[in-house]
CSV table of C-alpha atoms and ligand atoms in Angstrom, one decimal:
chain,number,residue,atom,x,y,z
R,11,MET,CA,-6.1,0.4,32.7
R,12,LYS,CA,-4.9,3.9,32.1
R,13,ASP,CA,-7.6,6.4,31.4
R,14,ILE,CA,-7.0,7.7,27.8
R,15,LYS,CA,-7.5,11.5,27.7
R,16,LYS,CA,-5.5,12.5,24.7
R,17,ILE,CA,-4.4,10.7,21.5
R,18,GLY,CA,-1.9,11.7,18.8
R,19,VAL,CA,-2.5,10.9,15.1
R,20,LEU,CA,0.2,10.7,12.4
R,21,THR,CA,0.6,9.7,8.8
R,22,SER,CA,4.0,8.2,7.8
R,23,GLY,CA,5.8,6.6,4.8
R,24,GLY,CA,4.3,6.9,1.3
R,25,ASP,CA,1.1,8.9,1.2
R,26,ALA,CA,-2.2,7.4,0.0
R,27,PRO,CA,-5.6,8.8,-0.9
R,28,GLY,CA,-7.9,8.2,2.1
R,29,MET,CA,-5.3,9.1,4.8
R,30,ASN,CA,-7.3,12.4,5.4
R,31,ALA,CA,-10.5,10.4,5.7
R,32,ALA,CA,-8.8,8.2,8.4
R,33,ILE,CA,-7.6,11.3,10.2
R,34,ARG,CA,-11.1,12.7,10.2
R,35,ALA,CA,-12.7,9.5,11.4
R,36,ILE,CA,-10.2,9.1,14.2
R,37,THR,CA,-10.6,12.7,15.3
R,38,ASP,CA,-14.4,12.8,15.3
R,39,LYS,CA,-14.8,9.4,17.0
R,40,ALA,CA,-12.3,10.4,19.7
R,41,LEU,CA,-13.8,13.8,20.3
R,42,GLU,CA,-17.3,12.2,20.5
R,43,GLU,CA,-15.9,9.9,23.2
R,44,GLY,CA,-14.5,12.9,25.1
R,45,ILE,CA,-10.9,12.2,24.1
R,46,GLU,CA,-8.7,15.2,23.0
R,47,VAL,CA,-6.8,14.7,19.7
R,48,VAL,CA,-3.6,16.2,18.4
R,49,GLY,CA,-2.0,15.9,15.0
R,50,ILE,CA,1.7,15.1,14.6
R,51,ILE,CA,3.1,16.9,11.6
R,52,GLY,CA,5.3,15.0,9.2
R,53,GLY,CA,5.1,11.5,10.6
R,54,TYR,CA,7.6,10.3,13.1
R,55,SER,CA,9.8,13.3,12.5
R,56,GLY,CA,7.0,15.5,14.0
R,57,LEU,CA,7.2,13.4,17.2
R,58,ILE,CA,11.0,13.9,17.3
R,59,ASN,CA,10.9,17.6,16.5
R,60,ASP,CA,7.8,18.4,18.6
R,61,LYS,CA,5.5,19.5,15.8
R,62,ILE,CA,2.1,19.0,17.4
R,63,ILE,CA,-1.2,20.7,16.5
R,64,PRO,CA,-4.7,20.4,18.0
R,65,LEU,CA,-7.2,18.6,15.8
R,66,THR,CA,-10.7,19.9,15.7
R,67,SER,CA,-13.9,18.7,14.1
R,68,GLU,CA,-13.9,21.8,11.8
R,69,PHE,CA,-10.4,21.1,10.6
R,70,VAL,CA,-10.9,17.4,9.8
R,71,ASN,CA,-14.3,17.9,8.2
R,72,SER,CA,-12.8,20.2,5.6
R,73,ILE,CA,-10.2,17.6,4.6
R,74,VAL,CA,-12.1,14.3,4.5
R,75,GLY,CA,-12.3,14.2,0.7
R,76,LEU,CA,-8.8,15.5,-0.1
R,77,GLY,CA,-6.0,13.5,-1.5
R,78,GLY,CA,-2.5,13.3,0.1
R,79,THR,CA,-2.3,13.9,3.8
R,80,ARG,CA,-2.8,17.2,5.6
R,81,LEU,CA,-0.7,16.0,8.5
R,82,TYR,CA,2.1,15.6,5.9
R,83,SER,CA,4.4,12.6,5.7
R,84,ASP,CA,8.1,11.9,6.0
R,85,ARG,CA,10.6,9.2,5.9
R,86,CYS,CA,12.5,9.6,9.2
R,87,LEU,CA,15.6,7.5,9.8
R,88,GLU,CA,16.3,9.2,13.1
R,89,PHE,CA,13.2,7.5,14.5
R,90,LYS,CA,14.9,4.1,14.2
R,91,THR,CA,17.7,5.2,16.6
R,92,GLU,CA,17.5,5.1,20.4
R,93,GLU,CA,18.2,8.9,20.6
R,94,GLY,CA,15.4,9.6,18.1
R,95,MET,CA,13.0,7.3,20.0
R,96,ALA,CA,13.9,9.0,23.3
R,97,LYS,CA,13.0,12.4,21.8
R,98,ALA,CA,9.7,11.0,20.5
R,99,ILE,CA,8.8,9.6,23.9
R,100,ALA,CA,9.7,13.0,25.5
R,101,THR,CA,7.4,14.8,23.1
R,102,CYS,CA,4.5,12.4,24.0
R,103,LYS,CA,5.2,13.1,27.7
R,104,LYS,CA,5.4,16.8,27.2
R,105,HIS,CA,2.0,17.0,25.5
R,106,ASN,CA,0.4,14.3,27.7
R,107,ILE,CA,-0.2,12.1,24.7
R,108,ASP,CA,-1.5,8.8,26.1
R,109,ALA,CA,-1.6,6.8,22.8
R,110,ILE,CA,-0.8,7.1,19.1
R,111,ILE,CA,-2.6,6.0,16.0
R,112,ALA,CA,-0.2,5.7,13.1
R,113,ILE,CA,-1.5,5.6,9.5
R,114,GLY,CA,0.8,4.1,6.9
R,115,GLY,CA,2.5,0.9,5.7
R,116,ASP,CA,4.7,-1.8,7.1
R,117,GLY,CA,7.6,0.7,8.1
R,118,THR,CA,5.1,2.8,9.9
R,119,PHE,CA,3.8,-0.2,11.8
R,120,ARG,CA,7.4,-1.1,12.9
R,121,GLY,CA,7.6,2.4,14.3
R,122,ALA,CA,4.3,1.9,16.1
R,123,THR,CA,5.6,-1.4,17.7
R,124,ASP,CA,8.7,0.4,18.9
R,125,LEU,CA,6.5,3.1,20.6
R,126,SER,CA,4.2,0.4,22.1
R,127,LEU,CA,7.2,-1.4,23.6
R,128,ARG,CA,8.3,1.8,25.2
R,129,GLY,CA,5.0,2.4,27.0
R,130,ILE,CA,3.1,4.5,24.4
R,131,PRO,CA,0.1,2.3,23.3
R,132,SER,CA,0.0,2.5,19.5
R,133,ILE,CA,-2.4,1.2,16.9
R,134,GLY,CA,-1.8,1.0,13.1
R,135,VAL,CA,-4.3,1.9,10.4
R,136,THR,CA,-3.4,0.9,6.8
R,137,GLY,CA,-2.5,3.7,4.3
R,138,THR,CA,-0.6,2.6,1.2
R,139,ILE,CA,-1.7,2.4,-2.4
R,140,ASP,CA,0.2,-0.8,-3.1
R,141,ASN,CA,-2.0,-3.2,-1.1
R,142,ASP,CA,1.2,-4.9,-0.1
R,143,ILE,CA,0.6,-5.8,3.5
R,144,THR,CA,-0.1,-9.5,3.3
R,145,ALA,CA,-2.1,-9.8,6.5
R,146,THR,CA,-4.9,-7.5,5.4
R,147,ASP,CA,-7.2,-8.0,2.4
R,148,TYR,CA,-7.1,-4.3,1.7
R,149,THR,CA,-5.1,-1.1,2.4
R,150,VAL,CA,-6.5,2.4,2.3
R,151,GLY,CA,-5.6,4.1,-1.0
R,152,PHE,CA,-5.6,1.0,-3.2
R,153,ASP,CA,-9.0,1.6,-4.9
R,154,THR,CA,-8.3,5.3,-5.7
R,155,ALA,CA,-4.8,4.4,-7.1
R,156,MET,CA,-6.3,1.7,-9.3
R,157,ASN,CA,-9.0,4.0,-10.6
R,158,THR,CA,-6.4,6.6,-11.4
R,159,VAL,CA,-4.3,4.0,-13.3
R,160,LEU,CA,-7.4,2.9,-15.1
R,161,GLY,CA,-8.3,6.4,-16.2
R,162,ALA,CA,-4.7,6.8,-17.5
R,163,LEU,CA,-4.8,3.5,-19.3
R,164,GLU,CA,-8.1,4.4,-21.0
R,165,ARG,CA,-6.5,7.6,-22.3
R,166,PHE,CA,-3.5,5.7,-23.7
R,167,SER,CA,-5.9,3.2,-25.2
R,168,ASP,CA,-7.8,6.0,-27.1
R,169,THR,CA,-4.6,7.3,-28.8
R,170,CYS,CA,-3.2,3.8,-29.3
R,171,GLU,CA,-6.4,2.9,-31.2
R,172,SER,CA,-6.2,6.0,-33.4
R,173,HIS,CA,-2.6,5.4,-34.3
R,174,ALA,CA,-2.5,1.6,-34.3
R,175,ARG,CA,0.1,1.6,-31.5
R,176,CYS,CA,1.0,-0.4,-28.5
R,177,ASN,CA,1.7,1.4,-25.2
R,178,VAL,CA,3.7,-0.2,-22.4
R,179,VAL,CA,2.7,1.4,-19.1
R,180,GLU,CA,4.6,1.0,-15.9
R,181,VAL,CA,2.6,1.4,-12.7
R,182,MET,CA,3.5,1.6,-9.0
R,183,GLY,CA,3.1,-1.3,-6.5
R,184,ARG,CA,6.7,-2.0,-5.3
R,185,ASP,CA,6.9,-5.8,-5.0
R,186,CYS,CA,3.2,-6.3,-5.2
R,187,GLY,CA,1.6,-6.6,-8.7
R,188,GLN,CA,-2.0,-6.2,-7.7
R,189,ILE,CA,-2.4,-2.6,-9.1
R,190,ALA,CA,-1.0,-3.8,-12.5
R,191,LEU,CA,-2.9,-7.0,-12.5
R,192,MET,CA,-6.3,-5.6,-11.7
R,193,THR,CA,-6.0,-2.6,-14.0
R,194,ALA,CA,-4.8,-4.8,-16.8
R,195,ILE,CA,-8.0,-6.8,-16.6
R,196,ALA,CA,-10.2,-3.8,-16.3
R,197,SER,CA,-8.6,-1.9,-19.2
R,198,GLY,CA,-8.5,-4.9,-21.6
R,199,ALA,CA,-4.7,-5.0,-21.8
R,200,ILE,CA,-3.1,-7.6,-24.1
R,201,ALA,CA,-0.4,-8.5,-21.5
R,202,VAL,CA,0.6,-7.8,-17.9
R,203,ALA,CA,3.9,-8.4,-16.1
R,204,ILE,CA,4.0,-8.6,-12.3
R,205,PRO,CA,6.7,-9.5,-9.8
R,206,GLU,CA,4.8,-12.5,-8.4
R,207,VAL,CA,4.7,-14.6,-11.6
R,208,PRO,CA,7.4,-15.1,-14.2
R,209,PHE,CA,6.5,-13.2,-17.4
R,210,ASN,CA,6.3,-15.3,-20.5
R,211,GLU,CA,7.9,-12.8,-22.9
R,212,GLU,CA,7.8,-15.0,-26.0
R,213,GLU,CA,4.1,-15.8,-25.5
R,214,ALA,CA,3.3,-12.1,-25.1
R,215,ILE,CA,5.1,-11.2,-28.3
R,216,GLU,CA,3.3,-13.9,-30.1
R,217,ARG,CA,0.0,-12.7,-28.8
R,218,ILE,CA,0.7,-9.2,-29.9
R,219,LYS,CA,1.7,-10.4,-33.4
R,220,LYS,CA,-1.4,-12.6,-33.7
R,221,ALA,CA,-3.7,-9.8,-32.5
R,222,ARG,CA,-2.2,-7.3,-35.0
R,223,ALA,CA,-2.5,-9.9,-37.8
R,224,ALA,CA,-6.2,-10.3,-36.8
R,225,GLY,CA,-6.7,-6.5,-37.2
R,226,LYS,CA,-6.3,-5.2,-33.6
R,227,ARG,CA,-5.0,-1.6,-33.7
R,228,GLY,CA,-4.5,-0.3,-30.1
R,229,MET,CA,-2.8,-2.5,-27.5
R,230,LEU,CA,-1.8,-1.9,-23.9
R,231,VAL,CA,0.8,-3.8,-21.9
R,232,VAL,CA,0.8,-3.1,-18.1
R,233,VAL,CA,4.0,-3.6,-16.2
R,234,SER,CA,4.4,-3.4,-12.5
R,235,GLU,CA,7.4,-1.3,-11.3
R,236,GLY,CA,8.7,-4.3,-9.4
R,237,VAL,CA,9.6,-6.3,-12.5
R,238,PHE,CA,13.1,-6.0,-13.9
R,239,TYR,CA,15.1,-7.3,-16.9
R,240,ASP,CA,18.4,-8.8,-15.8
R,241,GLU,CA,21.1,-7.6,-18.3
R,242,GLY,CA,23.8,-9.6,-16.5
R,243,ASN,CA,26.8,-8.4,-14.5
R,244,GLY,CA,24.4,-7.4,-11.7
R,245,ILE,CA,22.6,-4.8,-13.9
R,246,LYS,CA,18.8,-4.8,-13.7
R,247,VAL,CA,16.7,-2.4,-15.8
R,248,PRO,CA,13.0,-1.6,-15.4
R,249,TYR,CA,11.2,-4.3,-17.4
R,250,GLY,CA,8.7,-2.0,-19.1
R,251,GLU,CA,11.4,0.1,-20.8
R,252,TYR,CA,13.2,-3.0,-21.9
R,253,PHE,CA,10.0,-4.6,-23.2
R,254,ARG,CA,9.0,-1.5,-25.2
R,255,ALA,CA,12.1,-1.9,-27.5
R,256,LYS,CA,11.8,-5.7,-27.6
R,257,CYS,CA,8.1,-5.5,-28.5
R,258,GLU,CA,8.6,-3.0,-31.3
R,259,ALA,CA,11.6,-4.8,-32.8
R,260,GLU,CA,9.9,-8.2,-32.8
R,261,THR,CA,6.3,-7.4,-33.6
R,262,GLY,CA,6.8,-4.4,-35.9
R,263,VAL,CA,4.1,-2.6,-33.9
R,264,GLU,CA,5.0,0.9,-33.0
R,265,THR,CA,5.4,0.8,-29.2
R,266,LYS,CA,5.6,3.7,-26.7
R,267,PHE,CA,6.5,3.6,-23.0
R,268,ALA,CA,5.1,5.6,-20.1
R,269,ARG,CA,5.8,5.6,-16.4
R,270,LEU,CA,2.8,6.8,-14.4
R,271,ALA,CA,4.9,7.1,-11.2
R,272,HIS,CA,3.7,9.3,-8.3
R,273,MET,CA,0.7,10.8,-10.0
R,274,VAL,CA,-1.0,7.5,-9.1
R,275,ARG,CA,-0.6,8.5,-5.4
R,276,GLY,CA,-2.7,11.7,-5.8
R,277,GLY,CA,-6.3,12.6,-6.2
R,278,HIS,CA,-9.5,12.6,-4.2
R,279,PRO,CA,-10.1,9.3,-2.5
R,280,THR,CA,-12.9,7.1,-3.8
R,281,LEU,CA,-15.9,6.1,-1.7
R,282,ARG,CA,-14.2,2.7,-1.0
R,283,ASP,CA,-11.1,4.4,0.4
R,284,ARG,CA,-13.1,6.9,2.4
R,285,LEU,CA,-15.3,4.2,3.9
R,286,THR,CA,-12.5,1.8,4.7
R,287,ALA,CA,-10.4,4.6,6.2
R,288,SER,CA,-13.4,5.6,8.4
R,289,ARG,CA,-14.1,2.0,9.5
R,290,MET,CA,-10.5,1.3,10.3
R,291,GLY,CA,-10.1,4.7,12.0
R,292,VAL,CA,-13.1,4.2,14.3
R,293,LYS,CA,-11.9,0.7,15.1
R,294,ALA,CA,-8.5,2.0,16.1
R,295,VAL,CA,-10.0,4.5,18.5
R,296,GLU,CA,-12.2,1.8,20.1
R,297,LEU,CA,-9.1,-0.4,20.6
R,298,ILE,CA,-7.3,2.5,22.3
R,299,GLU,CA,-10.3,3.0,24.6
R,300,GLU,CA,-10.2,-0.7,25.4
R,301,GLY,CA,-6.6,-0.2,26.6
R,302,LYS,CA,-5.2,-2.2,23.6
R,303,SER,CA,-1.8,-1.6,22.1
R,304,ASN,CA,0.6,-2.8,19.4
R,305,LEU,CA,-2.2,-3.8,17.0
R,306,VAL,CA,-3.0,-3.0,13.4
R,307,VAL,CA,-6.6,-2.8,12.1
R,308,ILE,CA,-6.9,-5.2,9.1
R,309,GLU,CA,-9.7,-6.0,6.7
R,310,GLU,CA,-10.6,-9.7,6.7
R,311,ASP,CA,-13.5,-10.9,4.6
R,312,GLY,CA,-15.2,-7.5,4.9
R,313,LYS,CA,-14.7,-7.2,8.6
R,314,TYR,CA,-12.4,-4.7,10.4
R,315,VAL,CA,-10.5,-6.6,13.1
R,316,PRO,CA,-7.3,-6.1,15.2
R,317,MET,CA,-4.2,-8.1,14.6
R,318,ASP,CA,-1.0,-8.1,16.6
R,319,ILE,CA,1.5,-5.9,14.6
R,320,VAL,CA,4.4,-8.2,15.0
R,321,PHE,CA,2.2,-11.1,13.8
R,322,ALA,CA,1.2,-9.1,10.8
R,323,LEU,CA,4.7,-8.1,9.9
R,324,THR,CA,6.0,-11.6,10.4
R,325,THR,CA,3.2,-12.9,8.0
R,326,ASP,CA,4.3,-10.3,5.5
R,327,ARG,CA,7.9,-11.5,5.7
R,328,MET,CA,6.8,-15.1,5.3
R,329,TYR,CA,4.9,-14.2,2.1
R,330,LYS,CA,7.8,-12.3,0.7
R,331,ASN,CA,10.3,-15.0,1.7
R,332,LYS,CA,12.1,-12.6,4.0
R,333,LEU,CA,11.8,-14.4,7.3
R,334,LYS,CA,14.7,-13.8,9.6
R,335,ASP,CA,16.3,-16.4,11.9
R,336,GLY,CA,14.1,-16.8,15.0
R,337,ASP,CA,11.1,-14.9,13.5
R,338,LEU,CA,8.8,-17.8,14.1
R,339,ASP,CA,10.2,-19.0,17.5
R,340,LYS,CA,7.6,-17.4,19.6
R,341,TYR,CA,4.7,-18.7,17.6
R,342,SER,CA,2.7,-21.9,18.1
R,343,ALA,CA,2.2,-24.4,15.3
R,344,GLU,CA,-1.4,-23.2,15.1
R,345,GLU,CA,-0.3,-19.5,14.7
R,346,ILE,CA,2.3,-20.5,12.1
R,347,ALA,CA,-0.5,-22.4,10.2
R,348,GLN,CA,-2.6,-19.3,10.4
R,349,MET,CA,0.2,-17.2,8.8
R,350,GLU,CA,0.6,-19.8,6.1
R,351,ALA,CA,-3.1,-19.8,5.4
R,352,ILE,CA,-3.0,-15.9,5.0
R,353,CYS,CA,-0.1,-16.2,2.6
R,354,GLN,CA,-1.9,-19.0,0.6
R,355,LYS,CA,-5.0,-16.9,0.3
R,356,ARG,CA,-3.1,-14.1,-1.3
R,357,ARG,CA,-1.2,-16.5,-3.6
R,358,ASP,CA,-4.5,-18.0,-4.7
R,359,GLU,CA,-6.0,-14.6,-5.4
R,360,ILE,CA,-3.0,-13.5,-7.5
R,361,GLU,CA,-3.0,-16.8,-9.4
R,362,GLU,CA,-6.7,-16.6,-10.1
R,363,LEU,CA,-6.5,-13.0,-11.4
R,364,TYR,CA,-3.3,-13.7,-13.4
R,365,LYS,CA,-5.1,-16.6,-15.2
R,366,ILE,CA,-8.1,-14.5,-15.9
R,367,ALA,CA,-5.9,-11.6,-17.2
R,368,ASN,CA,-4.2,-14.0,-19.7
R,369,ASP,CA,-7.4,-16.0,-20.6
R,370,ILE,CA,-9.1,-12.9,-21.7
R,371,ALA,CA,-6.2,-11.1,-23.3
R,372,ILE,CA,-6.4,-11.8,-27.0
D,2,ADP,P1,5.7,2.7,4.9
D,2,ADP,O1,5.1,2.9,6.2
D,2,ADP,O2,4.9,3.3,3.8
D,2,ADP,O3,6.1,1.3,4.7
D,2,ADP,P2,8.5,3.4,5.3
D,2,ADP,O4,9.0,2.0,5.2
D,2,ADP,O5,9.3,4.5,4.7
D,2,ADP,O6,7.0,3.6,4.8
D,2,ADP,O7,8.4,3.7,6.9
D,2,ADP,C1,7.9,4.9,7.4
D,2,ADP,C2,8.6,5.4,8.6
D,2,ADP,O8,8.4,4.5,9.7
D,2,ADP,C3,10.2,5.5,8.5
D,2,ADP,O9,10.6,6.6,7.8
D,2,ADP,C4,10.6,5.4,9.9
D,2,ADP,O10,10.4,6.7,10.5
D,2,ADP,C5,9.6,4.5,10.5
D,2,ADP,N1,10.2,3.1,10.5
D,2,ADP,C6,10.4,2.3,9.5
D,2,ADP,N2,11.0,1.1,9.9
D,2,ADP,C7,11.2,1.2,11.2
D,2,ADP,C8,11.8,0.4,12.2
D,2,ADP,N3,12.3,-0.8,11.9
D,2,ADP,N4,11.8,0.9,13.5
D,2,ADP,C9,11.2,2.1,13.8
D,2,ADP,N5,10.7,2.9,12.9
D,2,ADP,C10,10.6,2.5,11.6
């Protein structure tokens, strides 16, 4: 086993609160173990363009509670090419970087796999507000994002109550409706639309009419950005904007629309995100020290454990019905059953929460 003397850390893809806490945990743990740490600036593009800085305990301790990522992030298409990959490997060699810890989402983990396969041991740590990586119960940034959404919903709620309005609020999450679902429950929303479950528009309209008839003044409808209204002829529009007009026309309740967009990605990470980032970061360093590669640290029933990155990404494609030909060929029946169980666990959770959201929305 190669002696690990220096590791590189990077953040890539969409930023998430808690990425800085992960950088801090990785750096301090590695330094404690006598391993040098460098930061790669701007995700994989920093590897390609040789943007490397030393990471010290002083630097990382001043960023632990900050939002965003102080190593900056980027979407780097060149990294997906052989030329780009060759430049990235050359940078690792030039700086004697023995291993990489990559903090990000599924795209970031694909990049980490490519590095691992080319002889640079790489470990992934989750960092995405969407909680959209099926194989892990939790991704760093999710709790902060939900609390930010909840704060915004409460403000909309205040003014909706004063003016007897409805506010349709679109929240991030890509094709994962968990942010919308959980914040809808927590804010007392009258309806929620998520990509995973068909939205019963007529029922929602009836519910709003009934609530207004019963004297309810302010109402919130939370819509995930991954839900669209199909206008036909291949044109799909964001569902929230469509539903605003429909709701106002059919219920007579004045209805506003708001898109929270990227503000949900910012802000100081919550304790949950700092703690999870720290636990995942420390685990990633331990795995590097053990000579492991091509793994992602996941949360499973409150434990932080390694999972093969390709296994995790394949499970994700299975859940999203995006399996490619041959994806499952190398897996045993037992492993495939394990993937199916992970997918089912997530479906069950969404189903349970969706039922709760609707049962208590009156
Ligand atoms: P996220 O990590 O949040 O899912 P992206 O999907 O944008 O974000 O991926 C982040 C970066 O990871 C990309 O800009 C690219 O540099 C790298 N990446 C994504 N997919 C691959 C791939 N198939 N092979 C190599 N690198 C990839």
